[in-house]
Amino acid sequence: MENVRNLFQLLSRNFGLLNEQCCDNCCGQEISLVQSHILYEINRQHQPSMQEIAGALGMDITTFSRQVKTLVDKGLVKKTPHPADNRINILSLTPEGLGIENDINLTVNTQLHSVLSTMTDFERDTVIRSIKLFNDAMQKSTSCCLPPK
């Protein structure tokens, strides 16, 4: 049997390098990989709370709060107290944050398209279906600690 862990180590490392290069090169700002994930999730969800984004990323709230503070200080994220509960902060992207998120998204999608374009249509469809299937299985698994979907 193939060394499955080795396959995932390589995939994770290669995808991490792809993302890291994007964050270094695409938007003219020093955005860490973690910060790019935060921007992505804020953009993906509708008026998320800090707890929702931290949970989606599987980050503890203290570490997450420091990252958000950095993004707020850079003018990329806005924190707004929830109208019904001041203990909850709602996150949103500023216009500059949205522009950077769009730049990162375009760069990553271009890189992924480039990688996938080396495959036949059948291979590409198989890879995408397999990734979806594997992500679903990981979400259903009780043997590891993954953030909720």
Steps between C-alpha positions, in 0.01 A plus 500: 500500500615853427632712784184711534649733759790575266255585220318745727823648632606574143158634401483719808853630451448572130166672556647696793786621281252597230299706752809646663641616167164658421492694824856618446449608140145594412379790704791723595437446872657270752214257552575173676340176392287499816387857431406407143286216639329748735429744216361214290265379774376849585422555132335158465265534798227762549575728798691236697593535865858461614404168662349369174813575297735367769291181512495463123879527493553278805687778684486580868338838560810659658724431200218594267442831681866598456482427127177700464654792691788503249252500211300780663820701552584452129156635410386174341237383751235684697370380838150615592319419825191287444191723541332253738808392699807721545708197605486374141699668224389472137779495242494651154755588236579863431509602133881458511461159669252390236740612226785300653276195550394525134867525392594195709198309369586581139864400548421170675232412244743577216764278661250217556373533141860475380555180700168346396555593135781242481234228542242357265136593560442156652799530733401853606140394571625195691733711715229756581242230580755319715587815695130563567449139606803509729397833658153359568649187658730710719204706622312180592799338671499484878863385517648846453427847621389710204314828516131483414393545139 
